[in-house]
PDB file of C-alpha atoms in Angstrom:
ATOM      1  CA  MET A   1      -0.114  -0.036  -0.100  1.00 39.00           C
ATOM      2  CA  THR A   2       1.315   3.369  -0.693  1.00 42.00           C
ATOM      3  CA  ASN A   3       0.894   4.843   2.583  1.00 43.00           C
ATOM      4  CA  PRO A   4      -0.015   8.408   3.379  1.00 44.00           C
ATOM      5  CA  GLY A   5       2.279   8.512   6.212  1.00 43.00           C
ATOM      6  CA  PRO A   6       1.631   9.108   9.698  1.00 44.00           C
ATOM      7  CA  MET A   7      -0.548  12.480   9.419  1.00 42.00           C
ATOM      8  CA  ALA A   8      -2.975  10.202   8.239  1.00 42.00           C
ATOM      9  CA  ALA A   9      -3.854   9.734  11.942  1.00 42.00           C
ATOM     10  CA  ALA A  10      -5.329  13.089  11.971  1.00 47.00           C
ATOM     11  CA  SER A  11      -8.172  12.561   9.336  1.00 53.00           C
ATOM     12  CA  PRO A  12     -11.295  14.619   8.115  1.00 70.00           C
ATOM     13  CA  THR A  13     -13.706  12.056   9.084  1.00 80.00           C
ATOM     14  CA  GLN A  14     -16.513  12.567  11.936  1.00 80.00           C
ATOM     15  CA  PRO A  15     -19.597  10.615  13.109  1.00 84.00           C
ATOM     16  CA  GLY A  16     -22.027   9.801  10.177  1.00 89.00           C
ATOM     17  CA  ALA A  17     -19.219   9.289   7.972  1.00 95.00           C
ATOM     18  CA  TYR A  18     -18.200   5.387   6.966  1.00 96.00           C
ATOM     19  CA  ALA A  19     -15.404   3.122   7.301  1.00 96.00           C
ATOM     20  CA  VAL A  20     -14.320   0.364   5.397  1.00 95.00           C
ATOM     21  CA  ILE A  21     -12.210  -2.113   7.060  1.00 94.00           C
ATOM     22  CA  PHE A  22     -10.218  -4.402   4.830  1.00 91.00           C
ATOM     23  CA  THR A  23      -8.541  -7.139   6.481  1.00 90.00           C
ATOM     24  CA  SER A  24      -6.270  -9.190   4.520  1.00 86.00           C
ATOM     25  CA  VAL A  25      -3.717 -12.258   4.545  1.00 84.00           C
ATOM     26  CA  ARG A  26      -1.102 -11.724   1.998  1.00 79.00           C
ATOM     27  CA  ARG A  27       0.228 -14.815   0.293  1.00 74.00           C
ATOM     28  CA  GLU A  28       4.136 -15.084   0.884  1.00 67.00           C
ATOM     29  CA  SER A  29       5.119 -15.249  -2.870  1.00 61.00           C
ATOM     30  CA  ASP A  30       3.717 -12.264  -4.399  1.00 58.00           C
ATOM     31  CA  GLY A  31       5.083  -8.744  -3.333  1.00 60.00           C
ATOM     32  CA  ASP A  32       5.376  -7.184  -6.514  1.00 62.00           C
ATOM     33  CA  HIS A  33       1.910  -7.674  -7.752  1.00 66.00           C
ATOM     34  CA  TYR A  34       0.590  -7.021  -4.253  1.00 66.00           C
ATOM     35  CA  ASP A  35       2.488  -3.405  -4.212  1.00 67.00           C
ATOM     36  CA  GLU A  36       1.370  -2.361  -7.804  1.00 71.00           C
ATOM     37  CA  LEU A  37      -2.172  -3.313  -7.185  1.00 72.00           C
ATOM     38  CA  SER A  38      -2.536  -1.613  -3.695  1.00 73.00           C
ATOM     39  CA  ALA A  39      -0.742   1.430  -5.158  1.00 76.00           C
ATOM     40  CA  ARG A  40      -3.117   1.910  -8.052  1.00 80.00           C
ATOM     41  CA  MET A  41      -6.209   0.887  -5.642  1.00 81.00           C
ATOM     42  CA  ALA A  42      -5.268   3.705  -3.383  1.00 83.00           C
ATOM     43  CA  GLU A  43      -4.858   6.001  -6.182  1.00 87.00           C
ATOM     44  CA  LEU A  44      -8.250   5.118  -7.334  1.00 88.00           C
ATOM     45  CA  ALA A  45      -9.852   5.458  -4.235  1.00 91.00           C
ATOM     46  CA  ARG A  46      -8.710   9.055  -3.798  1.00 92.00           C
ATOM     47  CA  GLU A  47     -10.170   9.925  -7.397  1.00 93.00           C
ATOM     48  CA  GLN A  48     -13.759   8.927  -6.221  1.00 95.00           C
ATOM     49  CA  PRO A  49     -16.390  11.138  -5.023  1.00 95.00           C
ATOM     50  CA  GLY A  50     -17.254  11.072  -1.299  1.00 96.00           C
ATOM     51  CA  PHE A  51     -13.640   9.748  -0.251  1.00 96.00           C
ATOM     52  CA  LEU A  52     -12.355  11.065   2.868  1.00 95.00           C
ATOM     53  CA  ALA A  53      -9.136   9.591   3.888  1.00 93.00           C
ATOM     54  CA  VAL A  54      -7.325   6.160   3.763  1.00 91.00           C
ATOM     55  CA  GLU A  55      -4.866   4.500   6.415  1.00 90.00           C
ATOM     56  CA  SER A  56      -2.811   1.233   5.752  1.00 89.00           C
ATOM     57  CA  ALA A  57      -0.733  -0.763   7.969  1.00 88.00           C
ATOM     58  CA  ARG A  58       0.796  -4.278   7.288  1.00 83.00           C
ATOM     59  CA  GLY A  59       2.874  -6.286   9.813  1.00 80.00           C
ATOM     60  CA  ASP A  60       5.615  -8.828   9.401  1.00 77.00           C
ATOM     61  CA  ASP A  61       3.185 -11.499   9.968  1.00 79.00           C
ATOM     62  CA  GLY A  62       1.455 -10.741   6.569  1.00 81.00           C
ATOM     63  CA  LEU A  63      -1.646  -9.608   8.386  1.00 86.00           C
ATOM     64  CA  GLY A  64      -2.983  -6.137   6.830  1.00 87.00           C
ATOM     65  CA  ILE A  65      -5.336  -3.607   7.763  1.00 91.00           C
ATOM     66  CA  THR A  66      -6.831  -0.986   5.203  1.00 91.00           C
ATOM     67  CA  VAL A  67      -9.324   1.588   6.480  1.00 94.00           C
ATOM     68  CA  SER A  68     -10.878   3.704   4.208  1.00 93.00           C
ATOM     69  CA  TYR A  69     -13.386   6.689   4.662  1.00 95.00           C
ATOM     70  CA  TRP A  70     -16.403   7.594   2.897  1.00 96.00           C
ATOM     71  CA  ASP A  71     -18.978  10.465   3.386  1.00 95.00           C
ATOM     72  CA  SER A  72     -21.963   7.958   2.153  1.00 95.00           C
ATOM     73  CA  LEU A  73     -22.917   4.412   1.488  1.00 95.00           C
ATOM     74  CA  GLU A  74     -23.409   5.492  -1.763  1.00 96.00           C
ATOM     75  CA  ALA A  75     -20.045   6.510  -2.320  1.00 96.00           C
ATOM     76  CA  ILE A  76     -18.819   2.989  -0.921  1.00 95.00           C
ATOM     77  CA  ALA A  77     -20.951   1.220  -3.387  1.00 94.00           C
ATOM     78  CA  ASN A  78     -19.593   3.308  -6.328  1.00 94.00           C
ATOM     79  CA  TRP A  79     -16.138   2.800  -5.139  1.00 92.00           C
ATOM     80  CA  LYS A  80     -16.766  -0.986  -4.949  1.00 90.00           C
ATOM     81  CA  ARG A  81     -18.038  -1.154  -8.543  1.00 90.00           C
ATOM     82  CA  GLU A  82     -15.005   0.617  -9.609  1.00 88.00           C
ATOM     83  CA  ALA A  83     -12.611  -1.315  -7.743  1.00 85.00           C
ATOM     84  CA  GLU A  84     -14.035  -4.686  -8.976  1.00 82.00           C
ATOM     85  CA  HIS A  85     -13.842  -3.574 -12.470  1.00 81.00           C
ATOM     86  CA  MET A  86     -10.176  -2.721 -12.007  1.00 78.00           C
ATOM     87  CA  GLU A  87      -9.580  -6.017 -10.382  1.00 75.00           C
ATOM     88  CA  ALA A  88     -11.253  -7.695 -13.343  1.00 72.00           C
ATOM     89  CA  GLN A  89      -8.747  -6.089 -15.846  1.00 72.00           C
ATOM     90  CA  ARG A  90      -5.755  -6.870 -13.610  1.00 66.00           C
ATOM     91  CA  LYS A  91      -4.634  -9.594 -11.233  1.00 60.00           C
ATOM     92  CA  GLY A  92      -7.010  -9.349  -8.827  1.00 59.00           C
ATOM     93  CA  ARG A  93      -7.300 -10.173  -5.295  1.00 62.00           C
ATOM     94  CA  LYS A  94      -7.699 -13.851  -5.804  1.00 62.00           C
ATOM     95  CA  GLY A  95      -4.209 -14.060  -6.562  1.00 66.00           C
ATOM     96  CA  LEU A  96      -2.731 -11.785  -4.058  1.00 71.00           C
ATOM     97  CA  TYR A  97      -4.572 -12.954  -0.576  1.00 76.00           C
ATOM     98  CA  ALA A  98      -4.854 -16.066   1.333  1.00 77.00           C
ATOM     99  CA  SER A  99      -7.963 -14.610   2.824  1.00 81.00           C
ATOM    100  CA  PHE A 100      -9.762 -11.545   3.240  1.00 84.00           C
ATOM    101  CA  THR A 101     -12.839  -9.616   4.962  1.00 89.00           C
ATOM    102  CA  THR A 102     -14.529  -6.385   4.223  1.00 91.00           C
ATOM    103  CA  ARG A 103     -16.570  -4.523   6.955  1.00 95.00           C
ATOM    104  CA  ILE A 104     -18.825  -1.585   6.087  1.00 96.00           C
ATOM    105  CA  CYS A 105     -19.168   0.439   9.139  1.00 96.00           C
ATOM    106  CA  ARG A 106     -21.111   3.545  10.317  1.00 96.00           C
ATOM    107  CA  ILE A 107     -18.927   5.916  12.523  1.00 96.00           C
ATOM    108  CA  GLU A 108     -20.578   6.413  15.860  1.00 94.00           C
ATOM    109  CA  ARG A 109     -17.833   8.492  17.709  1.00 92.00           C
ATOM    110  CA  GLU A 110     -14.563   9.688  17.318  1.00 91.00           C
ATOM    111  CA  TYR A 111     -11.865  11.215  19.165  1.00 85.00           C
ATOM    112  CA  SER A 112      -8.246  12.024  18.745  1.00 83.00           C
ATOM    113  CA  PHE A 113      -5.046  13.573  20.541  1.00 77.00           C
ATOM    114  CA  LYS A 114      -1.952  14.724  19.114  1.00 75.00           C
ATOM    115  CA  PHE A 115       0.962  15.224  21.316  1.00 70.00           C
ATOM    116  CA  GLY A 116       3.303  18.032  20.784  1.00 63.00           C
ATOM    117  CA  ALA A 117       7.182  17.403  20.667  1.00 45.00           C
ATOM    118  CA  GLU A 118       8.373  17.085  24.222  1.00 42.00           C
TER     119      GLU A 118
ATOM    120  CA  MET B   1       1.041  -5.790  19.846  1.00 40.00           C
ATOM    121  CA  THR B   2       0.669  -9.254  20.543  1.00 42.00           C
ATOM    122  CA  ASN B   3      -0.911 -10.350  17.225  1.00 43.00           C
ATOM    123  CA  PRO B   4      -3.152 -13.201  17.130  1.00 44.00           C
ATOM    124  CA  GLY B   5      -1.971 -14.064  13.642  1.00 44.00           C
ATOM    125  CA  PRO B   6      -3.361 -14.625  10.338  1.00 44.00           C
ATOM    126  CA  MET B   7      -6.300 -16.666  11.405  1.00 42.00           C
ATOM    127  CA  ALA B   8      -7.796 -13.426  12.863  1.00 42.00           C
ATOM    128  CA  ALA B   9      -8.825 -12.368   9.339  1.00 41.00           C
ATOM    129  CA  ALA B  10     -11.899 -14.648  10.013  1.00 46.00           C
ATOM    130  CA  SER B  11     -13.602 -13.293  12.939  1.00 53.00           C
ATOM    131  CA  PRO B  12     -16.768 -13.823  14.559  1.00 70.00           C
ATOM    132  CA  THR B  13     -18.203 -10.364  14.155  1.00 80.00           C
ATOM    133  CA  GLN B  14     -21.335  -9.659  11.862  1.00 80.00           C
ATOM    134  CA  PRO B  15     -23.624  -6.588  11.031  1.00 85.00           C
ATOM    135  CA  GLY B  16     -24.983  -5.172  14.142  1.00 89.00           C
ATOM    136  CA  ALA B  17     -21.495  -5.627  16.190  1.00 95.00           C
ATOM    137  CA  TYR B  18     -19.233  -2.679  16.924  1.00 96.00           C
ATOM    138  CA  ALA B  19     -15.700  -1.813  15.843  1.00 96.00           C
ATOM    139  CA  VAL B  20     -13.155   0.036  17.757  1.00 95.00           C
ATOM    140  CA  ILE B  21     -10.544   1.515  14.975  1.00 94.00           C
ATOM    141  CA  PHE B  22      -7.580   2.788  16.833  1.00 90.00           C
ATOM    142  CA  THR B  23      -4.999   4.462  14.615  1.00 90.00           C
ATOM    143  CA  SER B  24      -1.750   5.468  16.132  1.00 86.00           C
ATOM    144  CA  VAL B  25       1.425   6.859  15.034  1.00 84.00           C
ATOM    145  CA  ARG B  26       4.386   5.682  17.658  1.00 79.00           C
ATOM    146  CA  ARG B  27       7.347   7.612  18.848  1.00 74.00           C
ATOM    147  CA  GLU B  28      10.540   6.269  17.365  1.00 67.00           C
ATOM    148  CA  SER B  29      12.197   5.692  21.033  1.00 61.00           C
ATOM    149  CA  ASP B  30       9.914   3.673  22.968  1.00 58.00           C
ATOM    150  CA  GLY B  31       9.523   0.326  21.572  1.00 60.00           C
ATOM    151  CA  ASP B  32       9.928  -1.943  24.940  1.00 62.00           C
ATOM    152  CA  HIS B  33       7.125   0.000  26.574  1.00 66.00           C
ATOM    153  CA  TYR B  34       5.042   0.136  23.754  1.00 66.00           C
ATOM    154  CA  ASP B  35       5.229  -3.544  23.420  1.00 66.00           C
ATOM    155  CA  GLU B  36       4.513  -4.121  27.009  1.00 71.00           C
ATOM    156  CA  LEU B  37       1.256  -1.999  26.978  1.00 72.00           C
ATOM    157  CA  SER B  38       0.067  -3.248  23.793  1.00 73.00           C
ATOM    158  CA  ALA B  39       0.264  -6.941  24.967  1.00 76.00           C
ATOM    159  CA  ARG B  40      -1.135  -6.036  28.127  1.00 80.00           C
ATOM    160  CA  MET B  41      -4.073  -4.202  26.536  1.00 81.00           C
ATOM    161  CA  ALA B  42      -4.911  -7.214  24.110  1.00 83.00           C
ATOM    162  CA  GLU B  43      -4.819  -9.373  27.021  1.00 87.00           C
ATOM    163  CA  LEU B  44      -7.099  -7.136  29.107  1.00 88.00           C
ATOM    164  CA  ALA B  45      -9.394  -6.826  26.331  1.00 91.00           C
ATOM    165  CA  ARG B  46      -9.957 -10.546  25.476  1.00 92.00           C
ATOM    166  CA  GLU B  47     -11.155 -10.787  29.418  1.00 93.00           C
ATOM    167  CA  GLN B  48     -13.790  -8.521  28.988  1.00 95.00           C
ATOM    168  CA  PRO B  49     -17.601  -9.332  28.371  1.00 95.00           C
ATOM    169  CA  GLY B  50     -18.889  -8.582  25.098  1.00 96.00           C
ATOM    170  CA  PHE B  51     -15.261  -9.095  23.305  1.00 96.00           C
ATOM    171  CA  LEU B  52     -15.608 -10.730  19.823  1.00 95.00           C
ATOM    172  CA  ALA B  53     -11.962 -10.271  18.207  1.00 93.00           C
ATOM    173  CA  VAL B  54      -8.922  -8.189  17.747  1.00 91.00           C
ATOM    174  CA  GLU B  55      -6.842  -7.395  14.743  1.00 90.00           C
ATOM    175  CA  SER B  56      -3.660  -5.395  14.767  1.00 89.00           C
ATOM    176  CA  ALA B  57      -0.794  -4.295  12.369  1.00 88.00           C
ATOM    177  CA  ARG B  58       1.970  -1.869  12.372  1.00 83.00           C
ATOM    178  CA  GLY B  59       3.982  -0.726   9.272  1.00 80.00           C
ATOM    179  CA  ASP B  60       7.477   0.208   9.332  1.00 77.00           C
ATOM    180  CA  ASP B  61       6.837   3.916   9.131  1.00 79.00           C
ATOM    181  CA  GLY B  62       5.378   3.854  12.669  1.00 81.00           C
ATOM    182  CA  LEU B  63       1.594   4.196  11.655  1.00 86.00           C
ATOM    183  CA  GLY B  64      -0.355   1.233  13.524  1.00 87.00           C
ATOM    184  CA  ILE B  65      -3.956   0.112  13.233  1.00 91.00           C
ATOM    185  CA  THR B  66      -5.658  -1.944  15.779  1.00 91.00           C
ATOM    186  CA  VAL B  67      -9.429  -2.899  15.346  1.00 94.00           C
ATOM    187  CA  SER B  68     -11.446  -4.647  18.358  1.00 93.00           C
ATOM    188  CA  TYR B  69     -14.902  -6.057  17.787  1.00 95.00           C
ATOM    189  CA  TRP B  70     -17.394  -6.096  20.388  1.00 96.00           C
ATOM    190  CA  ASP B  71     -21.146  -6.895  20.766  1.00 95.00           C
ATOM    191  CA  SER B  72     -22.326  -3.916  22.202  1.00 96.00           C
ATOM    192  CA  LEU B  73     -21.509  -0.199  22.992  1.00 95.00           C
ATOM    193  CA  GLU B  74     -21.839  -0.736  26.679  1.00 96.00           C
ATOM    194  CA  ALA B  75     -19.021  -3.445  26.133  1.00 96.00           C
ATOM    195  CA  ILE B  76     -16.792  -0.767  24.538  1.00 95.00           C
ATOM    196  CA  ALA B  77     -17.916   1.598  27.312  1.00 94.00           C
ATOM    197  CA  ASN B  78     -16.808  -0.899  30.299  1.00 94.00           C
ATOM    198  CA  TRP B  79     -13.700  -1.940  28.184  1.00 92.00           C
ATOM    199  CA  LYS B  80     -12.618   1.915  27.736  1.00 90.00           C
ATOM    200  CA  ARG B  81     -12.948   2.559  31.445  1.00 90.00           C
ATOM    201  CA  GLU B  82     -10.877  -0.701  32.132  1.00 88.00           C
ATOM    202  CA  ALA B  83      -8.137   0.587  29.569  1.00 85.00           C
ATOM    203  CA  GLU B  84      -8.109   4.002  31.062  1.00 82.00           C
ATOM    204  CA  HIS B  85      -7.918   2.510  34.629  1.00 80.00           C
ATOM    205  CA  MET B  86      -4.688   0.261  33.320  1.00 78.00           C
ATOM    206  CA  GLU B  87      -3.263   3.442  31.302  1.00 75.00           C
ATOM    207  CA  ALA B  88      -3.471   5.500  34.659  1.00 72.00           C
ATOM    208  CA  GLN B  89      -1.527   2.814  36.735  1.00 72.00           C
ATOM    209  CA  ARG B  90       1.308   2.075  34.028  1.00 66.00           C
ATOM    210  CA  LYS B  91       3.264   4.425  31.533  1.00 60.00           C
ATOM    211  CA  GLY B  92       0.132   5.331  29.432  1.00 59.00           C
ATOM    212  CA  ARG B  93      -0.585   6.273  25.917  1.00 62.00           C
ATOM    213  CA  LYS B  94       0.815   9.885  25.943  1.00 62.00           C
ATOM    214  CA  GLY B  95       4.147   8.241  26.515  1.00 66.00           C
ATOM    215  CA  LEU B  96       3.943   6.003  23.577  1.00 71.00           C
ATOM    216  CA  TYR B  97       2.267   7.548  20.760  1.00 76.00           C
ATOM    217  CA  ALA B  98       2.823  10.921  18.856  1.00 77.00           C
ATOM    218  CA  SER B  99      -0.902  10.771  17.948  1.00 81.00           C
ATOM    219  CA  PHE B 100      -3.717   8.724  17.913  1.00 84.00           C
ATOM    220  CA  THR B 101      -7.395   8.461  16.725  1.00 89.00           C
ATOM    221  CA  THR B 102     -10.275   6.170  18.090  1.00 91.00           C
ATOM    222  CA  ARG B 103     -13.359   5.552  16.185  1.00 95.00           C
ATOM    223  CA  ILE B 104     -16.338   3.556  17.495  1.00 96.00           C
ATOM    224  CA  CYS B 105     -18.153   2.291  14.777  1.00 96.00           C
ATOM    225  CA  ARG B 106     -21.179   0.005  13.991  1.00 96.00           C
ATOM    226  CA  ILE B 107     -20.769  -2.649  11.390  1.00 96.00           C
ATOM    227  CA  GLU B 108     -23.620  -2.547   8.754  1.00 95.00           C
ATOM    228  CA  ARG B 109     -22.110  -5.089   6.373  1.00 92.00           C
ATOM    229  CA  GLU B 110     -19.607  -7.775   6.144  1.00 91.00           C
ATOM    230  CA  TYR B 111     -18.028  -9.923   3.774  1.00 85.00           C
ATOM    231  CA  SER B 112     -15.309 -12.621   3.625  1.00 83.00           C
ATOM    232  CA  PHE B 113     -13.331 -14.728   1.318  1.00 78.00           C
ATOM    233  CA  LYS B 114     -11.086 -17.531   2.355  1.00 75.00           C
ATOM    234  CA  PHE B 115      -8.981 -19.159  -0.567  1.00 70.00           C
ATOM    235  CA  GLY B 116      -7.695 -22.529  -0.583  1.00 63.00           C
ATOM    236  CA  ALA B 117      -4.297 -23.700  -1.131  1.00 44.00           C
ATOM    237  CA  GLU B 118      -3.719 -23.530  -4.981  1.00 42.00           C
TER     238      GLU B 118
END
């Protein structure tokens, strides 16, 4: 994933927005295709109407979590169609992941803290 | 974080359950304290009524995402009280993170795929 970096922790979401939690276990063998698809997917997400932010982390054990934030369920449905179309054209998720789960969630509450340099 | 491993991708959640998305930027300097607190927090979460699952990943850039899943908002409120109590007793989050955001979300839809060995 092309990670937007630590600033992503302060995101422009608020209660009433939606989060798509994408949890995946990556195959060990296919790093190059994975990186290419992930980067293209993040780029495509950012171009979509209703996109708010994306945050992504993958640990050494192969478990990855990407959370994208959207202003409506309609925006998520449109994004899902675009993503499936892109996956159909390229090597899709089936080749890259051992398993994945997608959860679409409504943000009920949110709170943030940012500490100054000490 | 004591990561439960790839099997966490198949979790016992379903629509109507709640997800707590905890996104954090870790300070570079404090790995040992971080690991200890994270492990203890995950252990404490698993002991709480209403706990369903937890998934966690942290990338090389210091951005981490931990998602815990719960059966009700009440379970989350109880867990939050326990976690704050524990943080007050030990070196808390303020010492470990440059910033963090917590989002409490209701799961609206969920779908999973698990591919067989090919």
